[in-house]
Coordinates of C-alpha atoms in Angstrom, one line a residue:
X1354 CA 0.5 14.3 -14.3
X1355 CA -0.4 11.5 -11.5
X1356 CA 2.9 11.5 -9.2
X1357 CA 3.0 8.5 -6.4
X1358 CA 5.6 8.5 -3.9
X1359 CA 6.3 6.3 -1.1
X1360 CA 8.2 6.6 1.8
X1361 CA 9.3 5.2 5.2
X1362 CA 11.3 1.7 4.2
X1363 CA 13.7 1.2 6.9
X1364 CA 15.7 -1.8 7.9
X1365 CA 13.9 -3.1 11.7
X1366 CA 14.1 -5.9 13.9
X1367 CA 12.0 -8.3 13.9
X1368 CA 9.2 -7.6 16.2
X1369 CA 9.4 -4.0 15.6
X1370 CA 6.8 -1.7 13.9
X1371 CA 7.1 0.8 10.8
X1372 CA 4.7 3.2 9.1
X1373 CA 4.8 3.7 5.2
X1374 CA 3.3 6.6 3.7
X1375 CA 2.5 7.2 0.3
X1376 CA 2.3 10.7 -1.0
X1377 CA 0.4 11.1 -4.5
X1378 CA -0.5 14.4 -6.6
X1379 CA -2.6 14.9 -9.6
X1380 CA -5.6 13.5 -9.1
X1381 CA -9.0 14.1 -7.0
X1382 CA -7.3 12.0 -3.7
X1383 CA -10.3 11.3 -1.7
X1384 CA -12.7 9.9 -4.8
X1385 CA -9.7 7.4 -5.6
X1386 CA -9.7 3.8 -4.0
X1387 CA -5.6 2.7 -3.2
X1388 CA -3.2 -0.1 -3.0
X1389 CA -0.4 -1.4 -0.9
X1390 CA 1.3 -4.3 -3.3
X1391 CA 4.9 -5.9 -2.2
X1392 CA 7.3 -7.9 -3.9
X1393 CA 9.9 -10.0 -2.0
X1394 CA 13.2 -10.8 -4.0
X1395 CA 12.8 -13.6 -6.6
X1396 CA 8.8 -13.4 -5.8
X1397 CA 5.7 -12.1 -7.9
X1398 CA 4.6 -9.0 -6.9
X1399 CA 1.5 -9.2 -4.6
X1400 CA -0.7 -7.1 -3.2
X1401 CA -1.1 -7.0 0.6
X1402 CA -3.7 -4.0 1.7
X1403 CA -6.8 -2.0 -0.4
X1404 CA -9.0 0.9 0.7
X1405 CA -12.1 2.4 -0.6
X1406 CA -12.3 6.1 -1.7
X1407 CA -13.5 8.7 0.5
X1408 CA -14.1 7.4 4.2
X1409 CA -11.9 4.2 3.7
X1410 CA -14.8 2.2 4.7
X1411 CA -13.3 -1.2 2.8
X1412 CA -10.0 -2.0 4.0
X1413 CA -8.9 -5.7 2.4
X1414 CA -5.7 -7.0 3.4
X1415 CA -3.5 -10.2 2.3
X1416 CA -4.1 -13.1 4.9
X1417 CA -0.5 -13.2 6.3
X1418 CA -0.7 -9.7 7.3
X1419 CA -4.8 -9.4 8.7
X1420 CA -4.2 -8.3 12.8
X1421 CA -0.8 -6.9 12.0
X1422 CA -1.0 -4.1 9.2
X1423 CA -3.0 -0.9 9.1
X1424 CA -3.9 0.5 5.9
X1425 CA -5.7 4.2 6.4
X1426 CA -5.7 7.1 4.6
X1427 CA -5.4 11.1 5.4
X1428 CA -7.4 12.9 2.2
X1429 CA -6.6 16.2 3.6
X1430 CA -3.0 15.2 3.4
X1431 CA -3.2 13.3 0.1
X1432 CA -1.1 10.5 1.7
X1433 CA -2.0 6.7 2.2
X1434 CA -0.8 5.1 5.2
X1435 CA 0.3 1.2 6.1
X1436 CA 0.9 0.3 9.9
X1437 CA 2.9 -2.4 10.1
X1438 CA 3.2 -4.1 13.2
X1439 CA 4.7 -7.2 14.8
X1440 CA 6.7 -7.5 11.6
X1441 CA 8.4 -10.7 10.4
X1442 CA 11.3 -12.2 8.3
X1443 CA 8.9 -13.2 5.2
X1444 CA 7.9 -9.1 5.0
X1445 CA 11.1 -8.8 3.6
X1446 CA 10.0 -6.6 0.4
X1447 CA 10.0 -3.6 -1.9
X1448 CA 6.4 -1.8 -0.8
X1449 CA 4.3 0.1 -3.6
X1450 CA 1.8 1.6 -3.5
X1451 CA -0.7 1.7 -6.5
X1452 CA -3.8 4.0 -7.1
X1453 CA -6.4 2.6 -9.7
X1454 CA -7.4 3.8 -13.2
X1455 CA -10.8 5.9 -12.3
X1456 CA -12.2 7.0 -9.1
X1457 CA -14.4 4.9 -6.6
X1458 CA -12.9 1.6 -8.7
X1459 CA -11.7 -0.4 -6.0
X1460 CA -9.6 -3.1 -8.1
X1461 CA -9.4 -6.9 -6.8
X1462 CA -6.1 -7.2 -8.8
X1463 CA -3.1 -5.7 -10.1
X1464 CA -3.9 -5.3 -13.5
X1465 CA -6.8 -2.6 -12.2
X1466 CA -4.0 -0.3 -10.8
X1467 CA -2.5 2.2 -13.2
X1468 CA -0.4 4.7 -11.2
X1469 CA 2.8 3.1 -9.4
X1470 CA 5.3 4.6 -7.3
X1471 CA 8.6 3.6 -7.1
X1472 CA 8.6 1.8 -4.4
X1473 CA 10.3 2.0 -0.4
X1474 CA 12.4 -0.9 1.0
X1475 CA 11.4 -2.7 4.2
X1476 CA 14.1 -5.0 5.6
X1477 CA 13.3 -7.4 8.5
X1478 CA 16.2 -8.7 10.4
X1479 CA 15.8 -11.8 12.2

């Protein structure tokens, strides 16, 4: 059974920096691509970093967050990372993380994800 489970949502000023991890189980980790997605309240879900199996060698992110996030992974950990830096109002959101349905598959869109977590709040004060 594929468990995903994210962690480090914290409220933070404005300015101020967090890092989320994402913890998953039941699966090969390193031969699976992965998926940081948000969703702001009242907003569609969308997706806001992606990174290649194994070495991480693709790392895709969302335009409004390119220079300021981080997404990396640790396969010896089994844990997905996303550096957020600089962080702003607007990345007000509910982070997921998302791993796809079959190894090396590194999806383009939601709908190519199959394993969710639950998700990890990030609150920016302004």
């Amino acid at each position: 059974q594929v468990q995903v489970v994210e962690s480090g949502g914290a409220l933070v000023q404005a300015g101020g920096s967090l890092t989320l991890s994402c913890t998953i189980s039941g699966l090969a980790f390193a031969d699976y691509a992965m998926g940081w997605f948000r969703q702001a309240p009242g907003k569609e879900r969308e997706g806001v970093a992606r990174i290649s199996s194994r070495t991480g060698s693709t790392r895709d992110y969302e335009d409004s967050v390119k220079g300021r996030f981080t997404i990396s992974r640790d396969n010896a950990k089994n844990t997905l990372y996303l550096q957020m830096n600089s962080l702003r109002h607007e990345d007000t959101a509910m982070y997921y993380c998302a791993v796809p349905s079959r190894p090396r598959f590194l999806p383009e869109t939601e709908p190519g994800y199959k394993y969710w977590g639950q998700g990890t709040q990030v609150t920016v004060s302004s």
